[in-house]
Every structure is written in C-alpha cells, then in structure tokens.
mmCIF file of C-alpha atoms in Angstrom:
data_model
loop_
_atom_site.group_PDB
_atom_site.id
_atom_site.type_symbol
_atom_site.label_atom_id
_atom_site.label_comp_id
_atom_site.label_asym_id
_atom_site.label_seq_id
_atom_site.Cartn_x
_atom_site.Cartn_y
_atom_site.Cartn_z
ATOM 1 C CA ASP A 13 -74.367 -39.904 80.815
ATOM 2 C CA ALA A 14 -74.106 -43.543 81.881
ATOM 3 C CA LYS A 15 -73.984 -45.956 78.971
ATOM 4 C CA THR A 16 -75.657 -49.332 78.697
ATOM 5 C CA THR A 17 -74.577 -52.601 77.083
ATOM 6 C CA GLN A 18 -77.121 -55.078 75.765
ATOM 7 C CA PRO A 19 -76.805 -58.214 73.634
ATOM 8 C CA PRO A 20 -77.780 -57.388 70.051
ATOM 9 C CA SER A 21 -80.272 -60.236 69.766
ATOM 10 C CA MET A 22 -82.008 -62.969 71.742
ATOM 11 C CA ASP A 23 -84.785 -65.425 71.203
ATOM 12 C CA CYS A 24 -87.162 -67.394 73.362
ATOM 13 C CA ALA A 25 -90.065 -69.768 72.933
ATOM 14 C CA GLU A 26 -93.613 -68.547 73.170
ATOM 15 C CA GLY A 27 -95.016 -69.031 76.673
ATOM 16 C CA ARG A 28 -91.598 -69.100 78.303
ATOM 17 C CA ALA A 29 -90.004 -66.288 80.279
ATOM 18 C CA ALA A 30 -87.791 -63.871 78.383
ATOM 19 C CA ASN A 31 -84.904 -62.499 80.441
ATOM 20 C CA LEU A 32 -83.187 -59.516 78.858
ATOM 21 C CA PRO A 33 -79.927 -58.414 80.490
ATOM 22 C CA CYS A 34 -78.408 -54.941 80.599
ATOM 23 C CA ASN A 35 -75.089 -53.718 81.961
ATOM 24 C CA HIS A 36 -74.784 -50.149 83.233
ATOM 25 C CA SER A 37 -71.619 -50.236 85.304
ATOM 26 C CA THR A 38 -71.115 -46.446 85.297
ATOM 27 C CA ILE A 39 -74.587 -45.606 86.615
ATOM 28 C CA SER A 40 -74.647 -42.926 89.265
ATOM 29 C CA GLY A 41 -76.786 -42.582 92.370
ATOM 30 C CA ASN A 42 -79.598 -40.455 90.962
ATOM 31 C CA GLU A 43 -79.950 -42.227 87.622
ATOM 32 C CA TYR A 44 -82.917 -44.463 86.877
ATOM 33 C CA VAL A 45 -82.979 -47.588 84.731
ATOM 34 C CA TYR A 46 -85.714 -47.380 82.096
ATOM 35 C CA TRP A 47 -86.895 -50.014 79.642
ATOM 36 C CA TYR A 48 -88.693 -49.288 76.392
ATOM 37 C CA ARG A 49 -89.533 -51.509 73.469
ATOM 38 C CA GLN A 50 -90.214 -50.790 69.826
ATOM 39 C CA ILE A 51 -92.409 -53.067 67.794
ATOM 40 C CA HIS A 52 -91.929 -52.864 64.053
ATOM 41 C CA SER A 53 -93.387 -49.686 62.504
ATOM 42 C CA GLN A 54 -94.453 -48.281 65.863
ATOM 43 C CA GLY A 55 -93.040 -45.720 68.256
ATOM 44 C CA PRO A 56 -91.116 -46.770 71.353
ATOM 45 C CA GLN A 57 -93.357 -47.998 74.161
ATOM 46 C CA TYR A 58 -92.570 -47.473 77.834
ATOM 47 C CA ILE A 59 -92.350 -50.722 79.821
ATOM 48 C CA ILE A 60 -90.996 -50.102 83.310
ATOM 49 C CA HIS A 61 -88.390 -48.187 85.285
ATOM 50 C CA GLY A 62 -86.641 -48.382 88.657
ATOM 51 C CA LEU A 63 -83.993 -46.794 90.834
ATOM 52 C CA LYS A 64 -82.712 -49.557 93.085
ATOM 53 C CA ASN A 65 -85.635 -51.725 94.140
ATOM 54 C CA ASN A 66 -87.108 -54.432 91.953
ATOM 55 C CA GLU A 67 -90.254 -53.349 90.169
ATOM 56 C CA THR A 68 -93.191 -55.184 88.642
ATOM 57 C CA ASN A 69 -96.141 -54.048 86.567
ATOM 58 C CA GLU A 70 -98.643 -55.645 84.239
ATOM 59 C CA MET A 71 -96.101 -55.859 81.441
ATOM 60 C CA ALA A 72 -92.870 -56.987 83.058
ATOM 61 C CA SER A 73 -90.575 -57.226 86.045
ATOM 62 C CA LEU A 74 -87.333 -55.333 86.500
ATOM 63 C CA ILE A 75 -84.583 -56.827 88.629
ATOM 64 C CA ILE A 76 -81.748 -54.460 89.547
ATOM 65 C CA THR A 77 -78.610 -55.839 91.203
ATOM 66 C CA GLU A 78 -77.658 -54.521 94.614
ATOM 67 C CA ASP A 79 -74.671 -52.607 93.224
ATOM 68 C CA ARG A 80 -76.950 -51.256 90.451
ATOM 69 C CA LYS A 81 -74.403 -52.088 87.784
ATOM 70 C CA SER A 82 -76.750 -54.368 85.876
ATOM 71 C CA SER A 83 -80.407 -55.202 85.516
ATOM 72 C CA THR A 84 -82.692 -57.766 83.902
ATOM 73 C CA LEU A 85 -86.051 -57.217 82.289
ATOM 74 C CA ILE A 86 -88.306 -60.228 82.632
ATOM 75 C CA LEU A 87 -91.315 -60.913 80.433
ATOM 76 C CA PRO A 88 -92.872 -63.779 82.401
ATOM 77 C CA HIS A 89 -94.830 -65.448 79.591
ATOM 78 C CA ALA A 90 -93.598 -64.191 76.235
ATOM 79 C CA THR A 91 -96.045 -64.055 73.329
ATOM 80 C CA LEU A 92 -95.444 -63.542 69.617
ATOM 81 C CA ARG A 93 -96.528 -59.917 70.076
ATOM 82 C CA ASP A 94 -93.536 -59.357 72.357
ATOM 83 C CA THR A 95 -91.182 -59.635 69.373
ATOM 84 C CA ALA A 96 -89.540 -56.210 69.339
ATOM 85 C CA VAL A 97 -86.357 -54.258 69.998
ATOM 86 C CA TYR A 98 -85.901 -53.697 73.728
ATOM 87 C CA TYR A 99 -83.978 -50.655 74.924
ATOM 88 C CA CYS A 100 -82.355 -50.366 78.334
ATOM 89 C CA ILE A 101 -81.725 -46.706 79.146
ATOM 90 C CA VAL A 102 -80.066 -44.967 82.061
ATOM 91 C CA ARG A 103 -81.914 -41.737 82.624
ATOM 92 C CA PRO A 104 -80.258 -38.844 84.466
ATOM 93 C CA GLY A 105 -81.965 -37.214 87.399
ATOM 94 C CA GLY A 106 -82.364 -33.535 88.142
ATOM 95 C CA ASP A 107 -82.130 -30.926 85.404
ATOM 96 C CA SER A 108 -81.068 -33.438 82.777
ATOM 97 C CA SER A 109 -83.911 -35.875 83.461
ATOM 98 C CA TYR A 110 -85.471 -35.067 80.088
ATOM 99 C CA LYS A 111 -82.566 -36.811 78.344
ATOM 100 C CA LEU A 112 -83.691 -40.222 77.221
ATOM 101 C CA ILE A 113 -80.779 -41.505 75.137
ATOM 102 C CA PHE A 114 -81.512 -44.669 73.174
ATOM 103 C CA GLY A 115 -78.779 -47.173 72.323
ATOM 104 C CA SER A 116 -79.060 -49.986 69.823
ATOM 105 C CA GLY A 117 -81.090 -52.319 72.079
ATOM 106 C CA THR A 118 -81.733 -56.061 72.016
ATOM 107 C CA ARG A 119 -83.775 -57.544 69.217
ATOM 108 C CA LEU A 120 -85.997 -60.183 70.843
ATOM 109 C CA LEU A 121 -87.571 -62.828 68.657
ATOM 110 C CA VAL A 122 -90.314 -64.915 70.238
ATOM 111 C CA ARG A 123 -90.588 -68.267 68.450
ATOM 112 C CA PRO A 124 -93.900 -70.141 68.106
ATOM 113 C CA ASP B 26 -106.814 -41.252 75.732
ATOM 114 C CA ALA B 27 -105.817 -41.421 72.069
ATOM 115 C CA GLY B 28 -102.142 -41.084 72.857
ATOM 116 C CA VAL B 29 -99.706 -38.922 70.917
ATOM 117 C CA ILE B 30 -101.000 -38.329 67.402
ATOM 118 C CA GLN B 31 -98.696 -37.617 64.488
ATOM 119 C CA SER B 32 -99.501 -36.715 60.911
ATOM 120 C CA PRO B 33 -98.944 -37.557 58.202
ATOM 121 C CA ARG B 34 -97.978 -41.195 58.701
ATOM 122 C CA HIS B 35 -95.938 -41.174 55.506
ATOM 123 C CA GLU B 36 -94.537 -38.285 53.504
ATOM 124 C CA VAL B 37 -92.729 -38.483 50.186
ATOM 125 C CA THR B 38 -91.311 -35.294 48.763
ATOM 126 C CA GLU B 39 -88.695 -34.063 46.356
ATOM 127 C CA MET B 40 -85.432 -32.495 47.359
ATOM 128 C CA GLY B 41 -85.775 -28.772 47.948
ATOM 129 C CA GLN B 42 -89.410 -28.886 49.021
ATOM 130 C CA GLU B 43 -90.667 -27.761 52.401
ATOM 131 C CA VAL B 44 -91.910 -30.487 54.710
ATOM 132 C CA THR B 45 -94.083 -29.989 57.799
ATOM 133 C CA LEU B 46 -94.647 -32.738 60.333
ATOM 134 C CA ARG B 47 -97.375 -32.403 62.949
ATOM 135 C CA CYS B 48 -97.878 -33.637 66.474
ATOM 136 C CA LYS B 49 -100.668 -33.543 69.019
ATOM 137 C CA PRO B 50 -99.383 -34.482 72.494
ATOM 138 C CA ILE B 51 -101.380 -36.165 75.217
ATOM 139 C CA SER B 52 -103.646 -33.643 76.901
ATOM 140 C CA GLY B 53 -102.157 -32.289 80.104
ATOM 141 C CA HIS B 54 -98.586 -33.232 79.275
ATOM 142 C CA ASP B 55 -96.221 -30.307 79.776
ATOM 143 C CA TYR B 56 -93.249 -31.707 77.853
ATOM 144 C CA LEU B 57 -92.999 -32.436 74.153
ATOM 145 C CA PHE B 58 -90.074 -34.075 72.356
ATOM 146 C CA TRP B 59 -89.100 -34.586 68.716
ATOM 147 C CA TYR B 60 -86.875 -37.554 67.855
ATOM 148 C CA ARG B 61 -85.474 -38.840 64.581
ATOM 149 C CA GLN B 62 -84.695 -42.486 63.832
ATOM 150 C CA THR B 63 -82.382 -43.769 61.113
ATOM 151 C CA MET B 64 -80.643 -47.088 60.613
ATOM 152 C CA MET B 65 -77.232 -45.464 60.934
ATOM 153 C CA ARG B 66 -77.780 -43.267 63.989
ATOM 154 C CA GLY B 67 -80.713 -44.879 65.801
ATOM 155 C CA LEU B 68 -83.065 -42.653 67.822
ATOM 156 C CA GLU B 69 -81.801 -39.107 68.308
ATOM 157 C CA LEU B 70 -83.373 -36.337 70.367
ATOM 158 C CA LEU B 71 -83.791 -33.235 68.202
ATOM 159 C CA ILE B 72 -85.555 -30.740 70.469
ATOM 160 C CA TYR B 73 -87.841 -30.573 73.460
ATOM 161 C CA PHE B 74 -90.408 -28.096 74.760
ATOM 162 C CA ASN B 75 -91.619 -27.323 78.259
ATOM 163 C CA ASN B 76 -94.971 -25.523 78.471
ATOM 164 C CA ASN B 77 -94.732 -24.657 74.758
ATOM 165 C CA VAL B 78 -91.261 -23.092 75.120
ATOM 166 C CA PRO B 79 -88.263 -24.669 73.350
ATOM 167 C CA ILE B 80 -85.718 -25.570 76.028
ATOM 168 C CA ASP B 81 -82.993 -27.581 74.293
ATOM 169 C CA ASP B 82 -82.596 -27.620 70.510
ATOM 170 C CA SER B 83 -78.992 -28.795 70.497
ATOM 171 C CA GLY B 84 -79.969 -31.927 68.607
ATOM 172 C CA MET B 85 -81.445 -30.069 65.633
ATOM 173 C CA PRO B 86 -79.094 -30.965 62.778
ATOM 174 C CA GLU B 87 -78.953 -27.597 61.039
ATOM 175 C CA ASP B 88 -80.787 -24.384 60.286
ATOM 176 C CA ARG B 89 -82.997 -26.085 57.738
ATOM 177 C CA PHE B 90 -84.834 -27.639 60.690
ATOM 178 C CA SER B 91 -87.221 -25.637 62.856
ATOM 179 C CA ALA B 92 -89.832 -26.597 65.433
ATOM 180 C CA LYS B 93 -92.690 -24.667 66.965
ATOM 181 C CA MET B 94 -95.306 -25.223 69.596
ATOM 182 C CA PRO B 95 -97.953 -22.478 69.232
ATOM 183 C CA ASN B 96 -100.154 -24.008 71.934
ATOM 184 C CA ALA B 97 -100.273 -26.904 74.388
ATOM 185 C CA SER B 98 -102.000 -29.226 71.942
ATOM 186 C CA PHE B 99 -99.978 -28.801 68.766
ATOM 187 C CA SER B 100 -96.400 -28.815 67.544
ATOM 188 C CA THR B 101 -94.750 -28.782 64.129
ATOM 189 C CA LEU B 102 -91.349 -29.797 62.848
ATOM 190 C CA LYS B 103 -90.454 -28.114 59.584
ATOM 191 C CA ILE B 104 -87.640 -28.875 57.163
ATOM 192 C CA GLN B 105 -86.925 -26.245 54.511
ATOM 193 C CA PRO B 106 -85.404 -27.077 52.092
ATOM 194 C CA SER B 107 -85.494 -30.835 52.464
ATOM 195 C CA GLU B 108 -82.607 -33.066 51.360
ATOM 196 C CA PRO B 109 -82.374 -36.831 50.727
ATOM 197 C CA ARG B 110 -80.311 -37.289 53.910
ATOM 198 C CA ASP B 111 -83.316 -36.083 55.919
ATOM 199 C CA SER B 112 -85.102 -39.327 55.076
ATOM 200 C CA ALA B 113 -85.947 -40.964 58.407
ATOM 201 C CA VAL B 114 -88.788 -41.724 60.778
ATOM 202 C CA TYR B 115 -89.622 -38.726 62.943
ATOM 203 C CA PHE B 116 -91.225 -39.359 66.313
ATOM 204 C CA CYS B 117 -93.005 -37.016 68.637
ATOM 205 C CA ALA B 118 -93.331 -37.851 72.340
ATOM 206 C CA SER B 119 -94.851 -36.174 75.370
ATOM 207 C CA SER B 120 -94.546 -36.540 79.121
ATOM 208 C CA LEU B 121 -96.457 -35.239 82.113
ATOM 209 C CA VAL B 122 -93.418 -33.768 83.860
ATOM 210 C CA ALA B 123 -89.681 -33.765 83.160
ATOM 211 C CA ASP B 124 -88.848 -37.110 84.724
ATOM 212 C CA SER B 125 -92.002 -39.076 83.940
ATOM 213 C CA PRO B 126 -92.104 -41.709 81.165
ATOM 214 C CA LEU B 127 -92.272 -40.479 77.590
ATOM 215 C CA HIS B 128 -95.205 -41.567 75.440
ATOM 216 C CA PHE B 129 -94.382 -41.776 71.758
ATOM 217 C CA GLY B 130 -96.529 -41.410 68.671
ATOM 218 C CA ASN B 131 -96.250 -43.861 65.795
ATOM 219 C CA GLY B 132 -94.039 -41.567 63.795
ATOM 220 C CA THR B 133 -93.909 -40.006 60.348
ATOM 221 C CA ARG B 134 -91.842 -41.835 57.765
ATOM 222 C CA LEU B 135 -90.245 -39.174 55.571
ATOM 223 C CA THR B 136 -88.715 -39.988 52.213
ATOM 224 C CA VAL B 137 -86.946 -37.229 50.301
ATOM 225 C CA THR B 138 -86.086 -38.128 46.717
#
C-alpha cells in the first residue's frame, strides 16, 4: 500500500486559508487520495477524495499534482472549529478498496 | 440521518471482565468496519463486514476479540476476558459500497483497570 508523508503540525490564523500538504510518491494508478479529519473526542470525518483531477466541495479543495506524487488540502477560510488532526490517505482500488489505513496525520491549530 | 451510532460512549471495567461494544450503521450501508485507536498505534482496522458477513478479520489482535453482525442494523465487538492493554477508543464505521467514503461513529472509550 502506498504510504503518505505529512508534516506533524501546522497552524494558521482564523479566516485565512489553510494549506495542508501530503506526499505520496509511491501512489499507483488506481489509488485514490482521501482526506479525513478528526476533531478531539470525535470519530474521523470524511472531507474529500480524488484520483487525478482537482476536486472541490463545501468543505475543502483538493489539489493533486500532475504526476500524482503529492497533493494539498485547502480549507479556504479556516475557523476555530477546523482545529483537528488531518489525515491524508492513499486508498487502494479494486478488491482492496476497503483498506483505509490511517497514518499519524497533521495536527492543525487555527489561531484566533 | 443520525449517522453511525455507538454505545456506550464510555466503558470502565476491571481486568478479566467481558466487554461488549455496540454499533448501529447508517441504514442502507452494506459495509461495516471496526477500528481501534491508541496513542501508540494510531487507528487500526480490526475487522470488516460485507452484508453482515465478516470478510477480513486479520486485524483482530487475538482470540479474546470477537465481532458479530446478526443483522444489517447492528454489530457487536466483544472482548473476553478484557486486559488493561485493551484500553483504547473503539470506532465503528460504515460505507455504502466497498470504495465509498467511510462514515465513523464517535467511538467508545474503553478503560480496563
């Protein structure tokens, strides 16, 4: 399974964009990039996922490089409630698609 | 939709006792997952079910752990006998199909003394 590398912690000011990077240099063609976050004392929450095109939803945008070896999750206007651990996950396709393997993530602190 | 519902939210028990954790998945979801989270090992997949049938239990730590899914709306994770090293937060998640996003419950925090 492809592994991901994320910075252990980041911070940003409330109202500013938060850009969370992720490296996944060993990703293969049928593997998706997924992002989850975990707010303290809650279960992981799905944010967004993509294969090779950039994706946007009501929560965030996902920018995947053309070679697919890295991606960036963008929270356009971070709020205090976005303080959480953010997990970048490479999810296999096919028969192993159920495998969602969590790493250690990036702890994002949004400052007032 | 109420989301994935887990009970109890907290469980404190003594070593050697049986512990049963419960999960109600989102209605219509065919896949159910049990995860465990500790500081040392992070989030680990224990077992998953497809249409109530256990498919992969390779993550279950040992025979003291067992999981069942008697119907599409209920699953249990049982630990018998419990040990202090089982202390963790146990999460249940469900998904519509195999490769759709997982939706997690808020977990059961288990403390074994």
